[in-house]
PDB file of C-alpha atoms in Angstrom:
ATOM      1  CA  MET W   1     -17.275  28.355 -30.375  1.00 59.00           C
ATOM      2  CA  GLU W   2     -19.646  25.720 -29.579  1.00 60.00           C
ATOM      3  CA  SER W   3     -16.893  23.357 -29.289  1.00 63.00           C
ATOM      4  CA  LYS W   4     -14.959  25.954 -26.674  1.00 67.00           C
ATOM      5  CA  ASN W   5     -18.206  25.719 -24.625  1.00 72.00           C
ATOM      6  CA  THR W   6     -18.360  22.439 -24.850  1.00 71.00           C
ATOM      7  CA  HIS W   7     -14.834  22.085 -23.502  1.00 69.00           C
ATOM      8  CA  LEU W   8     -14.964  24.398 -20.959  1.00 75.00           C
ATOM      9  CA  LYS W   9     -18.196  22.820 -19.331  1.00 72.00           C
ATOM     10  CA  ILE W  10     -16.417  19.392 -19.164  1.00 67.00           C
ATOM     11  CA  LEU W  11     -13.357  21.049 -17.813  1.00 71.00           C
ATOM     12  CA  SER W  12     -15.907  22.669 -15.410  1.00 73.00           C
ATOM     13  CA  ASN W  13     -17.440  19.278 -14.687  1.00 67.00           C
ATOM     14  CA  VAL W  14     -14.179  17.572 -13.723  1.00 59.00           C
ATOM     15  CA  VAL W  15     -13.300  20.605 -11.006  1.00 66.00           C
ATOM     16  CA  LYS W  16     -16.091  20.602  -9.489  1.00 64.00           C
ATOM     17  CA  GLY W  17     -16.173  16.416  -9.329  1.00 61.00           C
ATOM     18  CA  ILE W  18     -12.496  16.867  -7.797  1.00 57.00           C
ATOM     19  CA  LEU W  19     -13.852  19.387  -5.390  1.00 58.00           C
ATOM     20  CA  TYR W  20     -17.405  18.170  -4.458  1.00 60.00           C
ATOM     21  CA  GLY W  21     -17.259  14.478  -5.419  1.00 58.00           C
ATOM     22  CA  THR W  22     -20.889  12.795  -6.160  1.00 57.00           C
ATOM     23  CA  ASP W  23     -23.969  11.847  -4.989  1.00 60.00           C
ATOM     24  CA  SER W  24     -25.122   9.710  -7.282  1.00 62.00           C
ATOM     25  CA  ARG W  25     -26.134   6.685  -6.217  1.00 63.00           C
ATOM     26  CA  THR W  26     -27.268   3.003  -8.133  1.00 62.00           C
ATOM     27  CA  GLU W  27     -30.926   3.040  -8.192  1.00 65.00           C
ATOM     28  CA  HIS W  28     -31.510  -0.300  -9.562  1.00 63.00           C
ATOM     29  CA  ALA W  29     -30.748  -4.163  -9.198  1.00 60.00           C
ATOM     30  CA  PRO W  30     -28.148  -6.087  -8.203  1.00 56.00           C
ATOM     31  CA  HIS W  31     -26.733  -4.570  -5.424  1.00 58.00           C
ATOM     32  CA  ILE W  32     -24.068  -5.870  -3.238  1.00 58.00           C
ATOM     33  CA  LEU W  33     -24.401  -6.166   0.116  1.00 54.00           C
ATOM     34  CA  ASP W  34     -21.200  -6.394   2.458  1.00 58.00           C
ATOM     35  CA  HIS W  35     -20.682  -6.731   5.858  1.00 55.00           C
ATOM     36  CA  LEU W  36     -17.513  -4.654   6.130  1.00 61.00           C
ATOM     37  CA  GLU W  37     -18.415  -1.687   8.761  1.00 67.00           C
ATOM     38  CA  LEU W  38     -16.053   1.445   8.532  1.00 71.00           C
ATOM     39  CA  LYS W  39     -15.413   2.029  11.642  1.00 76.00           C
ATOM     40  CA  ARG W  40     -14.341  -1.443  12.544  1.00 79.00           C
ATOM     41  CA  TYR W  41     -12.422  -1.689   9.870  1.00 81.00           C
ATOM     42  CA  MET W  42     -10.142   1.410  10.411  1.00 84.00           C
ATOM     43  CA  PHE W  43     -10.278   0.254  14.057  1.00 87.00           C
ATOM     44  CA  PHE W  44      -9.003  -3.813  13.782  1.00 91.00           C
ATOM     45  CA  VAL W  45      -6.443  -2.082  11.606  1.00 93.00           C
ATOM     46  CA  ILE W  46      -4.925   0.168  13.956  1.00 93.00           C
ATOM     47  CA  ILE W  47      -4.760  -2.516  16.491  1.00 95.00           C
ATOM     48  CA  ALA W  48      -3.046  -4.540  14.097  1.00 96.00           C
ATOM     49  CA  LEU W  49      -0.570  -1.908  13.259  1.00 96.00           C
ATOM     50  CA  MET W  50       0.715  -1.492  16.634  1.00 97.00           C
ATOM     51  CA  PRO W  51       3.554  -3.971  16.991  1.00 96.00           C
ATOM     52  CA  SER W  52       4.822  -2.156  14.308  1.00 96.00           C
ATOM     53  CA  VAL W  53       4.849   0.790  15.611  1.00 97.00           C
ATOM     54  CA  ILE W  54       5.568   0.041  18.880  1.00 96.00           C
ATOM     55  CA  ALA W  55       8.954  -1.664  17.345  1.00 96.00           C
ATOM     56  CA  SER W  56       9.501   1.416  15.000  1.00 96.00           C
ATOM     57  CA  VAL W  57       9.815   3.258  18.258  1.00 96.00           C
ATOM     58  CA  TYR W  58      12.461   0.863  19.582  1.00 95.00           C
ATOM     59  CA  PHE W  59      14.332   0.367  16.942  1.00 95.00           C
ATOM     60  CA  PHE W  60      14.568   3.828  15.732  1.00 95.00           C
ATOM     61  CA  GLY W  61      13.939   6.108  18.609  1.00 94.00           C
ATOM     62  CA  THR W  62      11.296   8.604  19.673  1.00 94.00           C
ATOM     63  CA  ARG W  63      11.663  10.849  16.319  1.00 95.00           C
ATOM     64  CA  VAL W  64       9.076   8.273  14.982  1.00 96.00           C
ATOM     65  CA  ILE W  65       6.480   9.885  16.939  1.00 96.00           C
ATOM     66  CA  LYS W  66       6.786  13.062  15.082  1.00 96.00           C
ATOM     67  CA  ILE W  67       6.852  11.593  12.104  1.00 97.00           C
ATOM     68  CA  ILE W  68       3.259  10.013  12.493  1.00 97.00           C
ATOM     69  CA  LEU W  69       1.710  13.223  13.715  1.00 97.00           C
ATOM     70  CA  VAL W  70       3.525  15.221  10.941  1.00 97.00           C
ATOM     71  CA  SER W  71       1.338  12.854   8.751  1.00 96.00           C
ATOM     72  CA  TYR W  72      -1.648  13.040  10.619  1.00 96.00           C
ATOM     73  CA  ILE W  73      -1.235  16.908  10.808  1.00 96.00           C
ATOM     74  CA  PHE W  74      -0.910  16.811   6.918  1.00 96.00           C
ATOM     75  CA  GLY W  75      -2.704  14.458   5.366  1.00 93.00           C
ATOM     76  CA  GLY W  76      -5.542  15.858   8.226  1.00 92.00           C
ATOM     77  CA  ILE W  77      -5.751  19.373   6.669  1.00 93.00           C
ATOM     78  CA  VAL W  78      -6.362  18.051   3.117  1.00 92.00           C
ATOM     79  CA  GLU W  79      -9.054  15.867   4.230  1.00 90.00           C
ATOM     80  CA  VAL W  80     -10.951  18.805   6.469  1.00 89.00           C
ATOM     81  CA  ALA W  81     -10.318  20.884   3.674  1.00 90.00           C
ATOM     82  CA  PHE W  82     -12.004  18.612   1.117  1.00 88.00           C
ATOM     83  CA  ALA W  83     -15.206  17.908   3.681  1.00 86.00           C
ATOM     84  CA  LEU W  84     -15.344  21.969   4.364  1.00 87.00           C
ATOM     85  CA  ILE W  85     -16.011  22.148   0.804  1.00 86.00           C
ATOM     86  CA  ARG W  86     -18.329  18.987  -0.010  1.00 80.00           C
ATOM     87  CA  LYS W  87     -20.145  20.248   3.413  1.00 79.00           C
ATOM     88  CA  LYS W  88     -19.616  16.183   4.511  1.00 79.00           C
ATOM     89  CA  ASP W  89     -18.224  14.546   7.452  1.00 76.00           C
ATOM     90  CA  ILE W  90     -14.484  13.822   7.831  1.00 74.00           C
ATOM     91  CA  GLU W  91     -13.992  10.375   6.875  1.00 72.00           C
ATOM     92  CA  GLU W  92     -12.577   7.680   9.391  1.00 71.00           C
ATOM     93  CA  GLY W  93     -10.383   6.418   6.269  1.00 73.00           C
ATOM     94  CA  PHE W  94      -7.416   8.645   6.939  1.00 81.00           C
ATOM     95  CA  PHE W  95      -6.795   7.426  10.625  1.00 87.00           C
ATOM     96  CA  VAL W  96      -5.145   4.026   8.779  1.00 91.00           C
ATOM     97  CA  THR W  97      -3.947   6.431   5.765  1.00 91.00           C
ATOM     98  CA  GLY W  98      -1.827   8.594   8.368  1.00 93.00           C
ATOM     99  CA  LEU W  99      -0.784   6.063  10.249  1.00 95.00           C
ATOM    100  CA  ILE W 100       0.188   3.273   7.237  1.00 96.00           C
ATOM    101  CA  PHE W 101       2.283   5.817   5.234  1.00 96.00           C
ATOM    102  CA  PRO W 102       4.913   7.152   7.756  1.00 96.00           C
ATOM    103  CA  LEU W 103       5.276   3.449   8.302  1.00 96.00           C
ATOM    104  CA  ILE W 104       7.123   2.570   5.139  1.00 96.00           C
ATOM    105  CA  LEU W 105       8.915   5.713   5.155  1.00 96.00           C
ATOM    106  CA  PRO W 106      12.627   5.486   5.954  1.00 94.00           C
ATOM    107  CA  PRO W 107      13.648   6.389   9.376  1.00 93.00           C
ATOM    108  CA  THR W 108      16.389   9.575   8.720  1.00 92.00           C
ATOM    109  CA  VAL W 109      13.308  11.327   6.280  1.00 94.00           C
ATOM    110  CA  PRO W 110      13.242  14.660   6.695  1.00 95.00           C
ATOM    111  CA  LEU W 111      10.185  16.292   7.993  1.00 96.00           C
ATOM    112  CA  TRP W 112       8.930  18.131   5.246  1.00 96.00           C
ATOM    113  CA  ILE W 113       9.074  15.509   2.991  1.00 96.00           C
ATOM    114  CA  VAL W 114       6.936  13.484   5.315  1.00 97.00           C
ATOM    115  CA  ALA W 115       4.393  16.344   4.728  1.00 97.00           C
ATOM    116  CA  SER W 116       4.790  16.852   1.068  1.00 96.00           C
ATOM    117  CA  GLY W 117       4.258  12.748   0.876  1.00 96.00           C
ATOM    118  CA  ILE W 118       1.357  12.675   2.609  1.00 96.00           C
ATOM    119  CA  ILE W 119      -0.130  15.864   0.905  1.00 96.00           C
ATOM    120  CA  PHE W 120       0.171  15.075  -2.523  1.00 96.00           C
ATOM    121  CA  GLY W 121      -0.937  11.065  -1.567  1.00 94.00           C
ATOM    122  CA  THR W 122      -4.120  11.950   0.302  1.00 93.00           C
ATOM    123  CA  PHE W 123      -4.706  14.396  -2.305  1.00 93.00           C
ATOM    124  CA  PHE W 124      -4.250  12.759  -5.566  1.00 92.00           C
ATOM    125  CA  GLY W 125      -4.342   9.413  -4.344  1.00 90.00           C
ATOM    126  CA  LYS W 126      -7.919   9.629  -2.830  1.00 89.00           C
ATOM    127  CA  GLU W 127      -9.533  13.078  -2.989  1.00 86.00           C
ATOM    128  CA  VAL W 128      -9.522  13.484  -6.221  1.00 86.00           C
ATOM    129  CA  PHE W 129     -11.621  10.079  -6.855  1.00 85.00           C
ATOM    130  CA  GLY W 130     -13.845  11.638  -4.311  1.00 80.00           C
ATOM    131  CA  GLY W 131     -12.885  10.716  -1.310  1.00 79.00           C
ATOM    132  CA  THR W 132     -12.504   7.422   1.020  1.00 78.00           C
ATOM    133  CA  GLY W 133     -14.013   4.387  -0.730  1.00 78.00           C
ATOM    134  CA  ARG W 134     -13.885   6.020  -4.137  1.00 81.00           C
ATOM    135  CA  ASN W 135      -9.895   5.962  -4.765  1.00 88.00           C
ATOM    136  CA  ILE W 136      -8.418   3.292  -7.008  1.00 90.00           C
ATOM    137  CA  PHE W 137      -5.099   3.808  -5.983  1.00 93.00           C
ATOM    138  CA  ASN W 138      -3.728   3.356  -2.606  1.00 93.00           C
ATOM    139  CA  PRO W 139      -3.301   6.651  -1.331  1.00 94.00           C
ATOM    140  CA  ALA W 140      -0.203   5.963   0.980  1.00 94.00           C
ATOM    141  CA  LEU W 141       1.751   4.029  -1.396  1.00 95.00           C
ATOM    142  CA  THR W 142       0.585   6.867  -4.059  1.00 95.00           C
ATOM    143  CA  GLY W 143       2.473   9.230  -1.740  1.00 96.00           C
ATOM    144  CA  ARG W 144       5.389   7.327  -1.273  1.00 95.00           C
ATOM    145  CA  VAL W 145       5.830   6.769  -4.489  1.00 94.00           C
ATOM    146  CA  PHE W 146       5.649   9.930  -5.372  1.00 95.00           C
ATOM    147  CA  ILE W 147       8.641  11.268  -2.974  1.00 95.00           C
ATOM    148  CA  THR W 148      10.517   8.092  -4.102  1.00 93.00           C
ATOM    149  CA  ILE W 149      11.020   9.494  -7.789  1.00 92.00           C
ATOM    150  CA  ALA W 150      10.811  13.271  -6.677  1.00 93.00           C
ATOM    151  CA  PHE W 151      13.335  12.833  -4.122  1.00 91.00           C
ATOM    152  CA  PRO W 152      15.734   9.783  -4.783  1.00 88.00           C
ATOM    153  CA  GLU W 153      19.005  10.159  -3.252  1.00 84.00           C
ATOM    154  CA  ILE W 154      17.101  10.944   0.075  1.00 84.00           C
ATOM    155  CA  MET W 155      14.461   7.802  -0.253  1.00 86.00           C
ATOM    156  CA  THR W 156      16.848   5.419  -0.931  1.00 79.00           C
ATOM    157  CA  ALA W 157      20.715   6.262   0.171  1.00 75.00           C
ATOM    158  CA  SER W 158      20.334   7.009   4.267  1.00 77.00           C
ATOM    159  CA  TRP W 159      18.614   4.041   6.353  1.00 88.00           C
ATOM    160  CA  GLN W 160      19.689   4.179   9.753  1.00 90.00           C
ATOM    161  CA  VAL W 161      21.016   1.003  11.650  1.00 90.00           C
ATOM    162  CA  PRO W 162      18.389  -0.431  14.156  1.00 91.00           C
ATOM    163  CA  LEU W 163      19.539   0.467  18.307  1.00 90.00           C
ATOM    164  CA  THR W 164      21.947   2.967  16.746  1.00 88.00           C
ATOM    165  CA  ASP W 165      22.575   6.708  15.391  1.00 86.00           C
ATOM    166  CA  ALA W 166      24.390   5.124  12.300  1.00 87.00           C
ATOM    167  CA  ILE W 167      23.783   5.797   8.943  1.00 85.00           C
ATOM    168  CA  THR W 168      23.809   3.196   6.196  1.00 82.00           C
ATOM    169  CA  SER W 169      23.308   2.815   2.315  1.00 75.00           C
ATOM    170  CA  ALA W 170      23.138  -0.881   2.924  1.00 81.00           C
ATOM    171  CA  THR W 171      19.860  -2.646   3.327  1.00 89.00           C
ATOM    172  CA  PRO W 172      19.041  -6.225   2.921  1.00 93.00           C
ATOM    173  CA  LEU W 173      17.994  -5.922  -0.858  1.00 93.00           C
ATOM    174  CA  THR W 174      20.932  -3.391  -1.785  1.00 90.00           C
ATOM    175  CA  MET W 175      23.471  -5.882  -0.685  1.00 92.00           C
ATOM    176  CA  PHE W 176      21.835  -9.243  -2.259  1.00 92.00           C
ATOM    177  CA  LYS W 177      21.879  -6.725  -5.449  1.00 89.00           C
ATOM    178  CA  THR W 178      25.098  -5.370  -5.010  1.00 88.00           C
ATOM    179  CA  GLU W 179      27.071  -8.053  -3.453  1.00 89.00           C
ATOM    180  CA  HIS W 180      24.904 -11.414  -3.220  1.00 90.00           C
ATOM    181  CA  PHE W 181      24.791 -11.342   0.453  1.00 92.00           C
ATOM    182  CA  ILE W 182      22.032 -12.993   2.098  1.00 93.00           C
ATOM    183  CA  THR W 183      21.059 -11.739   5.608  1.00 93.00           C
ATOM    184  CA  SER W 184      20.524 -13.779   8.305  1.00 93.00           C
ATOM    185  CA  TYR W 185      16.946 -14.545   8.882  1.00 94.00           C
ATOM    186  CA  ARG W 186      16.666 -14.543  12.447  1.00 94.00           C
ATOM    187  CA  ASP W 187      17.455 -11.261  12.106  1.00 93.00           C
ATOM    188  CA  LEU W 188      15.210 -10.189   9.033  1.00 94.00           C
ATOM    189  CA  LEU W 189      12.514 -11.708  10.927  1.00 93.00           C
ATOM    190  CA  MET W 190      13.168  -9.985  14.197  1.00 94.00           C
ATOM    191  CA  GLY W 191      13.661  -6.295  12.490  1.00 90.00           C
ATOM    192  CA  ASN W 192      17.645  -6.298  13.478  1.00 88.00           C
ATOM    193  CA  VAL W 193      18.364  -4.720   9.655  1.00 91.00           C
ATOM    194  CA  SER W 194      18.267  -1.400   8.440  1.00 91.00           C
ATOM    195  CA  GLY W 195      14.263  -0.333   6.397  1.00 92.00           C
ATOM    196  CA  SER W 196      11.143   1.288   6.742  1.00 94.00           C
ATOM    197  CA  LEU W 197      10.074   1.824  10.094  1.00 94.00           C
ATOM    198  CA  GLY W 198       7.413  -0.347  10.510  1.00 92.00           C
ATOM    199  CA  GLU W 199       8.846  -2.924   7.757  1.00 91.00           C
ATOM    200  CA  THR W 200      11.739  -4.454   9.735  1.00 92.00           C
ATOM    201  CA  PHE W 201       9.492  -6.259  12.706  1.00 95.00           C
ATOM    202  CA  ARG W 202       8.431  -8.705  10.344  1.00 95.00           C
ATOM    203  CA  LEU W 203       7.381 -11.235  13.585  1.00 96.00           C
ATOM    204  CA  GLY W 204       4.999  -8.536  14.523  1.00 96.00           C
ATOM    205  CA  ILE W 205       3.427  -7.861  10.916  1.00 97.00           C
ATOM    206  CA  ILE W 206       2.648 -11.929  10.535  1.00 97.00           C
ATOM    207  CA  ILE W 207       0.996 -11.153  13.744  1.00 96.00           C
ATOM    208  CA  GLY W 208      -0.878  -8.217  12.547  1.00 96.00           C
ATOM    209  CA  GLY W 209      -1.929  -9.568   9.522  1.00 96.00           C
ATOM    210  CA  VAL W 210      -3.194 -13.032  10.920  1.00 96.00           C
ATOM    211  CA  PHE W 211      -5.103 -11.107  13.545  1.00 95.00           C
ATOM    212  CA  LEU W 212      -6.888  -9.280  10.254  1.00 95.00           C
ATOM    213  CA  MET W 213      -7.330 -12.034   8.146  1.00 94.00           C
ATOM    214  CA  TRP W 214      -8.954 -13.866  11.545  1.00 93.00           C
ATOM    215  CA  THR W 215     -11.489 -11.465  12.563  1.00 91.00           C
ATOM    216  CA  LYS W 216     -12.246 -11.025   8.132  1.00 89.00           C
ATOM    217  CA  VAL W 217     -11.312  -7.317   8.027  1.00 90.00           C
ATOM    218  CA  SER W 218      -8.831  -8.454   5.717  1.00 92.00           C
ATOM    219  CA  ASN W 219      -9.433 -11.320   3.110  1.00 93.00           C
ATOM    220  CA  TRP W 220      -7.082 -13.968   2.887  1.00 96.00           C
ATOM    221  CA  ARG W 221      -6.919 -14.435  -0.684  1.00 96.00           C
ATOM    222  CA  VAL W 222      -4.791 -11.683  -1.455  1.00 96.00           C
ATOM    223  CA  PRO W 223      -1.843 -12.146   1.223  1.00 97.00           C
ATOM    224  CA  PHE W 224      -2.282 -16.081   0.110  1.00 97.00           C
ATOM    225  CA  SER W 225      -1.791 -15.715  -3.580  1.00 97.00           C
ATOM    226  CA  TYR W 226       0.651 -12.723  -3.090  1.00 97.00           C
ATOM    227  CA  LEU W 227       3.104 -13.900  -0.793  1.00 97.00           C
ATOM    228  CA  GLY W 228       2.610 -17.619  -2.562  1.00 97.00           C
ATOM    229  CA  SER W 229       3.368 -16.228  -5.996  1.00 97.00           C
ATOM    230  CA  VAL W 230       6.209 -14.620  -4.789  1.00 97.00           C
ATOM    231  CA  PHE W 231       7.310 -18.298  -3.063  1.00 97.00           C
ATOM    232  CA  MET W 232       6.811 -19.883  -6.224  1.00 97.00           C
ATOM    233  CA  PHE W 233       8.661 -17.244  -8.648  1.00 96.00           C
ATOM    234  CA  SER W 234      11.645 -16.991  -6.609  1.00 96.00           C
ATOM    235  CA  LEU W 235      11.870 -20.660  -5.973  1.00 96.00           C
ATOM    236  CA  ALA W 236      11.477 -21.294  -9.951  1.00 96.00           C
ATOM    237  CA  GLY W 237      13.860 -17.941 -10.767  1.00 96.00           C
ATOM    238  CA  ASN W 238      16.426 -18.787  -8.094  1.00 95.00           C
ATOM    239  CA  MET W 239      17.047 -21.700  -9.970  1.00 95.00           C
ATOM    240  CA  LEU W 240      17.588 -20.194 -13.030  1.00 94.00           C
ATOM    241  CA  PHE W 241      19.015 -17.136 -12.625  1.00 94.00           C
ATOM    242  CA  PRO W 242      20.246 -17.598  -9.206  1.00 93.00           C
ATOM    243  CA  SER W 243      22.986 -14.389  -9.716  1.00 91.00           C
ATOM    244  CA  LYS W 244      19.755 -12.023 -10.375  1.00 93.00           C
ATOM    245  CA  ILE W 245      16.500 -13.655  -8.514  1.00 95.00           C
ATOM    246  CA  ALA W 246      17.086 -14.388  -4.542  1.00 95.00           C
ATOM    247  CA  PRO W 247      16.224 -17.136  -2.669  1.00 95.00           C
ATOM    248  CA  PHE W 248      12.454 -17.419  -1.690  1.00 96.00           C
ATOM    249  CA  LEU W 249      12.744 -17.141   1.904  1.00 96.00           C
ATOM    250  CA  PHE W 250      14.939 -14.341   1.910  1.00 96.00           C
ATOM    251  CA  GLN W 251      12.425 -12.407  -0.878  1.00 96.00           C
ATOM    252  CA  LEU W 252      10.039 -13.182   1.579  1.00 96.00           C
ATOM    253  CA  LEU W 253      11.513 -11.823   4.718  1.00 96.00           C
ATOM    254  CA  SER W 254      13.074  -8.766   2.699  1.00 94.00           C
ATOM    255  CA  GLY W 255      11.684  -5.014   2.079  1.00 93.00           C
ATOM    256  CA  GLY W 256       8.424  -4.364   2.842  1.00 94.00           C
ATOM    257  CA  LEU W 257       6.696  -7.020   1.434  1.00 96.00           C
ATOM    258  CA  LEU W 258       5.142  -8.531   3.899  1.00 97.00           C
ATOM    259  CA  PHE W 259       4.048  -5.590   5.289  1.00 96.00           C
ATOM    260  CA  CYS W 260       2.289  -4.330   2.188  1.00 95.00           C
ATOM    261  CA  ALA W 261       0.713  -8.139   1.083  1.00 96.00           C
ATOM    262  CA  MET W 262      -0.707  -7.927   5.066  1.00 96.00           C
ATOM    263  CA  PHE W 263      -1.891  -4.002   5.289  1.00 95.00           C
ATOM    264  CA  MET W 264      -2.002  -2.484   1.900  1.00 94.00           C
ATOM    265  CA  ALA W 265      -2.921  -4.933  -1.366  1.00 95.00           C
ATOM    266  CA  THR W 266      -5.771  -6.174   1.279  1.00 94.00           C
ATOM    267  CA  ASP W 267      -7.408  -2.364   0.536  1.00 91.00           C
ATOM    268  CA  PRO W 268     -10.916  -3.569   0.181  1.00 89.00           C
ATOM    269  CA  VAL W 269     -11.399  -0.473  -1.911  1.00 89.00           C
ATOM    270  CA  THR W 270      -8.633  -1.104  -4.328  1.00 92.00           C
ATOM    271  CA  SER W 271      -8.317  -4.469  -4.666  1.00 93.00           C
ATOM    272  CA  PRO W 272     -10.810  -7.063  -6.739  1.00 94.00           C
ATOM    273  CA  PHE W 273     -14.218  -7.650  -4.527  1.00 92.00           C
ATOM    274  CA  THR W 274     -14.730 -10.966  -6.761  1.00 93.00           C
ATOM    275  CA  ARG W 275     -13.199 -14.134  -4.802  1.00 93.00           C
ATOM    276  CA  GLU W 276     -11.197 -15.007  -8.251  1.00 94.00           C
ATOM    277  CA  GLY W 277     -10.273 -11.592  -8.866  1.00 95.00           C
ATOM    278  CA  LYS W 278      -8.253 -11.506  -5.545  1.00 96.00           C
ATOM    279  CA  TYR W 279      -6.509 -14.383  -6.391  1.00 97.00           C
ATOM    280  CA  VAL W 280      -5.533 -13.413 -10.115  1.00 97.00           C
ATOM    281  CA  PHE W 281      -4.216  -9.643  -8.302  1.00 97.00           C
ATOM    282  CA  GLY W 282      -2.263 -11.267  -5.736  1.00 97.00           C
ATOM    283  CA  VAL W 283      -0.662 -13.765  -7.919  1.00 97.00           C
ATOM    284  CA  LEU W 284       0.338 -10.794 -10.208  1.00 97.00           C
ATOM    285  CA  CYS W 285       1.743  -8.347  -7.553  1.00 97.00           C
ATOM    286  CA  GLY W 286       3.933 -11.310  -6.912  1.00 97.00           C
ATOM    287  CA  LEU W 287       4.911 -11.824  -9.928  1.00 97.00           C
ATOM    288  CA  PHE W 288       5.701  -7.733 -10.672  1.00 97.00           C
ATOM    289  CA  THR W 289       7.467  -7.661  -7.127  1.00 97.00           C
ATOM    290  CA  VAL W 290      10.230 -10.299  -8.209  1.00 97.00           C
ATOM    291  CA  LEU W 291      10.396  -9.244 -11.705  1.00 96.00           C
ATOM    292  CA  ILE W 292      11.234  -5.453 -10.330  1.00 95.00           C
ATOM    293  CA  ARG W 293      13.731  -6.290  -7.199  1.00 95.00           C
ATOM    294  CA  SER W 294      15.194  -8.972  -9.984  1.00 95.00           C
ATOM    295  CA  PHE W 295      15.386  -7.199 -13.486  1.00 94.00           C
ATOM    296  CA  SER W 296      14.978  -3.309 -12.618  1.00 90.00           C
ATOM    297  CA  GLY W 297      17.183  -0.593 -11.635  1.00 86.00           C
ATOM    298  CA  TYR W 298      15.252  -0.630  -8.171  1.00 87.00           C
ATOM    299  CA  VAL W 299      15.774  -3.213  -5.368  1.00 88.00           C
ATOM    300  CA  GLU W 300      12.512  -2.876  -4.086  1.00 88.00           C
ATOM    301  CA  GLY W 301       8.923  -3.932  -6.238  1.00 89.00           C
ATOM    302  CA  VAL W 302       6.176  -3.727  -3.860  1.00 95.00           C
ATOM    303  CA  MET W 303       4.710  -0.447  -3.736  1.00 93.00           C
ATOM    304  CA  PHE W 304       5.140  -0.097  -7.894  1.00 94.00           C
ATOM    305  CA  SER W 305       3.419  -3.511  -8.187  1.00 96.00           C
ATOM    306  CA  ILE W 306       0.695  -2.751  -6.047  1.00 96.00           C
ATOM    307  CA  LEU W 307      -0.028   0.294  -7.762  1.00 95.00           C
ATOM    308  CA  LEU W 308      -0.279  -0.895 -11.013  1.00 95.00           C
ATOM    309  CA  MET W 309      -2.614  -4.019 -10.465  1.00 96.00           C
ATOM    310  CA  ASN W 310      -4.783  -1.263  -8.205  1.00 95.00           C
ATOM    311  CA  ALA W 311      -5.515   0.232 -11.680  1.00 94.00           C
ATOM    312  CA  PHE W 312      -6.670  -3.380 -13.405  1.00 95.00           C
ATOM    313  CA  SER W 313      -8.293  -4.395 -10.432  1.00 94.00           C
ATOM    314  CA  PRO W 314     -11.709  -2.991 -12.188  1.00 92.00           C
ATOM    315  CA  LEU W 315     -11.236  -4.789 -15.125  1.00 93.00           C
ATOM    316  CA  ILE W 316     -10.023  -7.780 -13.210  1.00 94.00           C
ATOM    317  CA  ASP W 317     -13.354  -8.159 -11.346  1.00 93.00           C
ATOM    318  CA  GLN W 318     -15.169  -6.989 -14.531  1.00 91.00           C
ATOM    319  CA  VAL W 319     -13.552 -10.217 -16.794  1.00 92.00           C
ATOM    320  CA  ILE W 320     -14.436 -12.249 -14.021  1.00 92.00           C
ATOM    321  CA  LEU W 321     -17.972 -11.136 -13.911  1.00 90.00           C
ATOM    322  CA  LYS W 322     -18.410 -11.751 -17.322  1.00 88.00           C
ATOM    323  CA  ILE W 323     -17.297 -15.111 -17.184  1.00 88.00           C
ATOM    324  CA  LYS W 324     -19.088 -16.352 -14.230  1.00 83.00           C
ATOM    325  CA  TYR W 325     -22.863 -14.545 -15.443  1.00 80.00           C
ATOM    326  CA  LYS W 326     -22.766 -14.986 -19.158  1.00 72.00           C
ATOM    327  CA  PRO W 327     -25.957 -14.230 -20.463  1.00 68.00           C
ATOM    328  CA  LEU W 328     -28.926 -16.821 -21.424  1.00 61.00           C
ATOM    329  CA  ALA W 329     -28.870 -17.707 -24.749  1.00 59.00           C
TER     330      ALA W 329
END
């Protein structure tokens, strides 16, 4: 009987934690002071995403605006519901998640799948952990992985050709995997290829990413080590397995690598906070991206790599801190 009451109490605490979060605070030193201010962070990220948003409307039409609105409306409902339950203000973090999520979706995605993905990502990727600043996984990627696994045919087989209404099943990564065809690097850079909404105009992604690093909103160590490791592993791997591992420049300019390296891997909440940890995080993201793209049944490995490393971020920081700050003998 006592054991049953204990289990019920644990279950009750878990449910309360999900619904109401926690007000627990660290009472004793050491405290870490970070210069990052949430409103400034959100505002600058949205500015940096504008080239990708404008390019997606140009390439795929005004339906892109409907997809973004659906993302904001249904994700916003989840945010407001938890804010009311917890009796707290609505957190600004959703303004970025609600914009990034639609930009990693196919142009032809049905609106009900957009709603399903953002609800799942906001709920299971963020709110169950206590809301903005407490989540382990990137909520936009959590929603994207969910709908990719739940609706694989819709999410991987129908891609709109830019500036047309034509539908194709071939993306640059698919064509390399099936035919060993290398798409023109100019087309990859300027966005004239099929792909997710915000991932095709890579010149705009680079401009936005450099802007975030220049303003110190994002930490350059993560995209530098992430893209650098993809470069190194692709360079070496292509020499050993040219039919499996694509050339390094194609790897860097194809799929969602640049977008996710600039805007999602740099998430200050779900990536390590130590400098050395950021290098480790980026290098392993790059390694897993190349391995998944080359040897798994998926043509893209970016979202799985980042989510996997999100789970290891606390452990990476813990190991780094133990190595750097050994107890005095």
